[in-house]
Phi, psi and omega in degrees: 000324179295317171308317187288327181284328179289338183268096191287319177298325181290311182305315176302312184301306181296322181288324170307314177284333178297318185287326178290320185294322183285345183298332175298353180272356187244168177298125170278308191219140176210170172276142174307137183294330172299345182278105200272348189279132185282119179226167175219142351294150174282319181208176175231127173278172189296319183291348180270354183238153179304319185300318181304314179298323173296320178294317185295314182296316180292323178299317181298314176304311179290321180295322172297315179304312178307305180299318173297326175294309180307316187270011177072003177298313164272111189280161175276044181253167179297328190284315176287337177284326169301319175295327182289320188292309188298321180304312189278320171299312174305323181290318176300323179291316184298321179297315184300318185287317181298322176293333176055053179279161188293158176291151185236147177265105186295123175298150184295337182289334178287321176307303193300306184308301186302322182293326180293315184294318177308318189282325179297322176295305173309316186290320179288334169291326186249347180296340176287346180272354176288122177305130182301326188294342188289343175041262181299324181280350179307306186293321180291331176294310181297324180292321179294322171307301182307313183291318176309313183291316183300312184292318175302308184293326183291314186270342182239356179233283186293329177298302176297323184273340183242004190288335182248169169306131190223147166306151181304328185293329183295316181293323178297319183289322181290307182292323173298312180300319178292316177293326170293325176290331176298310190296330183278333181270347182275137174276143009278129185292344166303342182267007186302316177293330173291322180290332173288325184295313182298312179306321179295311180301311177300329178291312179287337168289320168301323176299310180300333181272343186250359185276002184313300183300317182294326176292312178297323174294320185301311187285322171303316185290326183285331178296313176303313182291332185266328181237351185074012175230136174223159177285152167295151184308320182299340177263012181245139187210148182280165187212208202305318190300317181292324174298319178292333177287326172299313182297313180297324174302310185296313173307312182291323183296311183294319181288326179291319176301324181290328176295313175305313185290316178303311178294321176297323181291329177295313174297318182293323177294317178296327177291315191284332171298318180299310175305319173303313183294323182291311184302325181287320182293322171295320178291326181295319186290313177300325177291321179295325178289315180291333181279000000 
């Protein structure tokens, strides 16, 4: 416990996720107190709506992943990084299937965004193979590789898979896989797990910030189904539970970025020390030869 408390970024990450998870105990949406017409239900707490269950479950998974990475149970190896990506993407797909949401038509701007990410992934994987001797051509080659990756992703992946209305889990699987590939391909690759923690927090944070309209519609429909009477949408408002989720996401994001930066600095320091040792050995060998 003492080790956990000393690691402030980890503490912030876990506390932030705990705040998000406990937000389901509070009201997410309610009729404005100034609205005097008696209708039922008057409000929904987080655990009564699908969004609350998703936020609580995802927050728990991300907190556990952060702890496993911090304590070295999940290593910074390619295999364990792939496990971290698979767990988060698989969990997202499972949630989308279990909640049985309506089919979605993915906007073209999402196709473009995912294709940009796909191009970055391809460039990250292939740029090390560009000869150092190319000099001026090196930058143009990197741009060409990115463009090829962008076009392949757009016309061979996002286009065919997302062009028509699809179940939400298809979008989650495609987007999660592409973003997971980005986390795995960017150097230093030992940080892939931490990138996925940050990505997971951003995803759940975005959900909490964009669910307001859906919550109001859900409460309005529930009122109609129960009594045949409902408040106008303008008289429905999000409330404390959603605010807690927003705050928890902010705290967790700050903590996760701190963990990522802390580990990145450690990796850079180790790499710098290794290069200095290699330079010292080379100098020593040259001196011994000339002596």
